[in-house]
Amino acid sequence: MMEIVKQTSKYKIGVIALLCSAFITAISQVFYANRVQGIHPFLFTGISFFVTALFFQFVAFKQKQTYYWSEARRPLLLLNGASILAFMGFYFALKYIEPAIVSALEMGIGPLFIVLMMLFQKQSARTSQWLIAIGTFIACLFLIIAVLTGGTGVALEFSRYTILGLVASVLCGIGAVLCSIYSKQLSEVGWTSSMILSKRYIGIIIVSFMFTYDLIIPYFQENISWILVVTVFGVMLPMYLLQKGIQFTSVFIVMMSLCFIPVFTFIFQLFDSRISFSIVTLIGIVLLFVLGTLSVLDDSKTSE
């Protein structure tokens, strides 16, 4: 009985951590999207994730936990690859696509990808999971059409960067699913959240520096204040909360509960003068919010 109560308590902590992560992430996304318009999109990722990795490496060192490398090498390598897709794809897309839509596409692709993976692995998916996943996918298609037809809150001229932004949004959705899976695998072999966060960004740092090695120092000197603030409150804190959510809940609930991010992002982006109100974007966001809520309720019932 005590074990059931303990598991239920952990589940609730995980859900709360995910919602807090979504709220903070939305604020940082809107702010970053505004600041990145005149610079290379990977400048911030290189600096920010380097600082983040150093911080969590320090925390992991203080914890004096044992790294189980023999069982962790493969999921850690795959996690780094998935992180490149998830984060670099996301920050690239923010430069060219409305923030709320980037978030929506990332979260909408995830649930369907999870269900397809379950089928590929010969695992059964509940009817409710199929309905929610297909619904979010349709909502994402609605938003993609809105971007291509100019119906969003950002005035865009159709170009190859628009297509690249949409492709990057989809890739980061797939990457986010894989990140959740491989992070959970590392947790299951004894890695703490800090241990995982100290090692999962190595690939991002290397690739970012390859693209921006000649721009980093002058850019960092001119923008050190806001970079550090966004790194601490927009990257470190939400990533730690997300890691806790991954640890205490299922992969499906992680991906679907993150559908709250587009809702929060849509609200906060209204304060950005660069972005105007779009009823089309609002409709797509509301659809994803409803489906995200249904997924939380559905997964909550099966976890009881």
XYZ file of C-alpha atoms in Angstrom:
304
model
C 0.000 0.000 0.000
C 2.796 2.389 0.959
C 4.554 1.593 -2.307
C 1.442 2.535 -4.314
C 1.128 5.835 -2.427
C 4.814 6.531 -3.059
C 4.467 5.850 -6.801
C 1.356 8.055 -7.017
C 3.196 10.862 -5.222
C 6.138 10.611 -7.633
C 3.742 10.690 -10.577
C 2.127 13.914 -9.300
C 5.552 15.495 -8.735
C 6.501 14.545 -12.280
C 3.375 16.139 -13.772
C 3.853 19.360 -11.762
C 7.507 19.512 -12.835
C 6.502 19.145 -16.495
C 3.916 21.936 -16.298
C 6.380 24.299 -14.574
C 8.974 23.464 -17.212
C 6.457 24.261 -19.953
C 5.599 27.661 -18.444
C 9.226 28.759 -18.052
C 10.216 27.374 -21.447
C 7.473 29.379 -23.186
C 8.770 32.651 -21.750
C 12.338 31.930 -22.824
C 11.252 30.869 -26.328
C 9.517 34.159 -27.054
C 12.433 36.158 -25.691
C 14.992 34.133 -27.649
C 12.981 34.324 -30.895
C 13.025 38.107 -30.609
C 16.766 38.364 -29.903
C 17.898 35.835 -32.527
C 16.499 37.672 -35.561
C 19.770 39.390 -36.418
C 22.262 36.649 -35.524
C 23.216 33.061 -36.344
C 20.713 30.746 -34.585
C 23.447 28.464 -33.224
C 25.393 31.181 -31.395
C 23.119 30.955 -28.382
C 22.984 27.147 -28.342
C 26.765 26.823 -28.269
C 27.277 29.254 -25.394
C 24.162 28.453 -23.385
C 24.439 24.674 -23.450
C 28.169 24.851 -22.719
C 27.429 26.827 -19.532
C 24.546 24.458 -18.716
C 26.726 21.364 -19.124
C 29.440 22.851 -16.890
C 26.926 23.675 -14.173
C 25.365 20.222 -14.060
C 28.804 18.622 -14.248
C 29.673 20.516 -11.069
C 26.415 19.372 -9.421
C 27.037 15.763 -10.471
C 30.579 15.939 -9.116
C 29.306 17.193 -5.749
C 26.826 14.305 -5.598
C 29.713 11.830 -5.956
C 27.547 9.341 -7.829
C 28.997 6.401 -9.739
C 28.763 6.497 -13.537
C 27.732 3.113 -14.941
C 29.457 3.490 -18.284
C 29.134 -0.077 -19.561
C 25.340 0.121 -19.718
C 25.171 3.850 -20.457
C 27.414 4.321 -23.511
C 24.828 3.476 -26.171
C 21.844 5.427 -24.732
C 24.160 8.378 -23.938
C 25.462 8.504 -27.514
C 21.929 8.253 -28.888
C 20.732 10.898 -26.417
C 23.373 13.312 -27.690
C 22.263 12.717 -31.279
C 18.601 13.150 -30.341
C 19.442 16.334 -28.420
C 21.026 17.817 -31.547
C 17.791 17.200 -33.447
C 15.566 18.437 -30.629
C 17.340 21.595 -29.516
C 19.292 22.775 -32.548
C 16.305 22.069 -34.770
C 14.098 23.987 -32.388
C 16.312 27.063 -32.035
C 16.887 27.150 -35.796
C 13.124 27.077 -36.412
C 12.502 29.931 -33.952
C 14.437 32.303 -36.192
C 12.051 31.816 -39.116
C 8.703 30.582 -37.747
C 6.248 31.974 -35.174
C 7.324 30.664 -31.703
C 3.933 29.205 -30.764
C 3.766 27.285 -34.048
C 7.284 25.896 -33.637
C 6.273 24.617 -30.196
C 3.020 23.220 -31.557
C 4.687 21.320 -34.395
C 7.306 19.892 -32.053
C 4.716 18.629 -29.602
C 2.196 17.460 -32.210
C 4.607 15.240 -34.110
C 5.778 13.540 -30.908
C 2.660 11.560 -29.881
C 2.104 10.052 -33.333
C 5.786 9.116 -33.542
C 5.512 7.378 -30.149
C 2.493 5.338 -31.245
C 4.245 4.332 -34.480
C 7.298 3.273 -32.478
C 5.087 1.171 -30.208
C 3.660 -0.620 -33.238
C 7.137 -1.148 -34.695
C 8.216 -2.704 -31.387
C 5.059 -4.869 -31.428
C 3.555 -3.118 -28.411
C -0.166 -2.447 -28.282
C -1.398 1.149 -28.204
C -4.705 2.052 -26.598
C -7.468 3.416 -28.799
C -7.387 6.655 -26.806
C -3.659 7.059 -27.564
C -4.331 6.610 -31.279
C -7.161 9.146 -31.265
C -5.133 11.738 -29.349
C -2.040 11.217 -31.505
C -3.966 11.495 -34.781
C -5.819 14.549 -33.486
C -2.607 16.374 -32.625
C -1.135 15.451 -36.001
C -4.159 16.940 -37.807
C -3.842 20.110 -35.723
C -0.177 20.314 -36.742
C -1.068 19.984 -40.435
C -3.529 22.831 -39.950
C -0.731 25.025 -38.583
C 1.707 24.031 -41.342
C -0.833 25.109 -43.965
C -1.274 28.372 -42.050
C 2.479 29.041 -42.238
C 2.643 28.251 -45.957
C -0.355 30.463 -46.758
C 0.701 33.412 -44.568
C -2.060 33.064 -42.007
C 0.147 33.214 -38.909
C 1.140 36.048 -36.593
C 4.509 36.652 -38.277
C 4.632 38.289 -41.697
C 6.771 35.896 -43.758
C 7.830 35.869 -47.370
C 7.708 32.308 -48.621
C 11.285 31.065 -49.084
C 13.508 28.060 -48.567
C 14.046 29.251 -44.995
C 10.320 28.855 -44.351
C 10.517 25.235 -45.503
C 13.721 24.653 -43.518
C 12.043 26.123 -40.437
C 9.073 23.765 -40.796
C 11.349 20.748 -41.385
C 13.439 21.723 -38.341
C 10.232 21.932 -36.257
C 9.241 18.397 -37.268
C 12.744 17.029 -36.650
C 12.885 18.571 -33.194
C 9.568 16.846 -32.408
C 11.069 13.472 -33.323
C 14.237 14.344 -31.426
C 12.226 15.253 -28.333
C 10.603 11.804 -28.291
C 13.974 10.079 -28.626
C 15.457 12.300 -25.900
C 12.698 11.239 -23.546
C 13.288 7.552 -24.293
C 17.081 7.586 -23.945
C 16.990 9.808 -20.844
C 14.677 7.303 -19.198
C 17.058 4.472 -20.133
C 19.917 6.298 -18.405
C 17.749 6.881 -15.325
C 17.002 3.162 -15.197
C 20.722 2.282 -15.038
C 21.359 4.583 -12.089
C 22.131 7.970 -13.656
C 20.734 10.961 -11.764
C 19.160 13.966 -13.493
C 22.323 16.026 -12.981
C 24.524 13.265 -14.403
C 22.371 13.068 -17.533
C 22.169 16.842 -17.989
C 25.948 17.176 -17.669
C 26.575 14.789 -20.576
C 23.607 15.082 -22.964
C 24.633 18.410 -24.549
C 28.124 17.487 -25.730
C 26.930 16.954 -29.310
C 25.078 20.290 -29.345
C 28.161 22.135 -28.090
C 30.458 20.578 -30.697
C 28.123 21.178 -33.659
C 27.273 24.741 -32.538
C 30.951 25.669 -32.181
C 31.692 24.194 -35.624
C 29.185 26.615 -37.180
C 30.016 29.701 -35.094
C 33.604 29.387 -33.780
C 34.621 32.729 -35.334
C 31.612 34.635 -33.939
C 31.269 33.356 -30.378
C 33.734 35.565 -28.451
C 32.574 39.008 -29.718
C 28.920 37.944 -29.521
C 29.278 36.666 -25.958
C 31.038 39.850 -24.814
C 28.222 42.042 -26.147
C 25.352 39.890 -24.897
C 26.663 38.250 -21.723
C 23.910 39.547 -19.414
C 20.838 38.240 -21.205
C 22.616 35.038 -22.277
C 23.353 34.103 -18.660
C 19.834 34.998 -17.503
C 18.177 32.941 -20.255
C 20.651 30.098 -19.709
C 19.837 29.826 -15.999
C 16.072 30.417 -16.079
C 15.285 29.439 -19.674
C 17.496 26.372 -20.111
C 18.871 24.974 -16.838
C 15.743 25.215 -14.699
C 13.188 23.935 -17.243
C 15.562 21.162 -18.372
C 16.005 20.003 -14.782
C 12.234 20.020 -14.246
C 11.736 18.186 -17.539
C 14.283 15.568 -16.510
C 12.356 15.004 -13.276
C 9.158 14.643 -15.266
C 10.780 12.059 -17.531
C 12.022 10.180 -14.471
C 8.650 9.992 -12.705
C 6.146 9.688 -15.593
C 5.722 7.816 -18.886
C 7.159 8.861 -22.260
C 3.656 9.440 -23.641
C 2.608 11.767 -20.802
C 5.883 13.691 -21.113
C 5.315 14.406 -24.797
C 1.612 15.162 -24.541
C 1.790 17.303 -21.395
C 4.342 19.453 -23.236
C 1.526 20.487 -25.540
C 0.906 23.142 -22.893
C 4.049 24.951 -24.092
C 2.424 26.309 -27.303
C -0.460 27.685 -25.239
C 1.844 29.547 -22.882
C 4.041 30.642 -25.784
C 1.054 32.031 -27.714
C 0.068 34.124 -24.699
C 3.567 35.490 -24.086
C 4.289 36.218 -27.751
C 1.411 38.710 -27.778
C 3.773 41.013 -25.874
C 6.279 40.872 -28.757
C 5.657 43.738 -31.196
C 7.139 41.636 -34.000
C 4.203 39.183 -33.772
C 0.553 40.056 -34.363
C -2.524 38.211 -33.111
C -3.588 35.347 -35.403
C -6.942 33.598 -35.040
C -5.633 30.697 -37.163
C -2.718 30.135 -34.789
C -5.073 30.405 -31.808
C -7.387 27.709 -33.221
C -4.475 25.306 -33.745
C -3.097 26.017 -30.278
C -6.482 25.510 -28.587
C -6.909 22.167 -30.360
C -3.525 21.021 -29.077
C -4.285 22.282 -25.583
C -7.536 20.275 -25.447
C -5.814 17.153 -26.738
C -2.966 17.635 -24.275
C -5.424 17.897 -21.397
C -7.197 14.738 -22.520
C -3.886 12.888 -22.663
C -3.040 13.890 -19.087
C -6.421 12.641 -17.865
C -6.146 9.438 -19.896
C -2.647 8.593 -18.684
C -3.564 9.543 -15.121
C -6.382 6.967 -15.097
C -4.139 4.165 -16.371
C -1.462 5.018 -13.780
C -3.844 4.676 -10.825
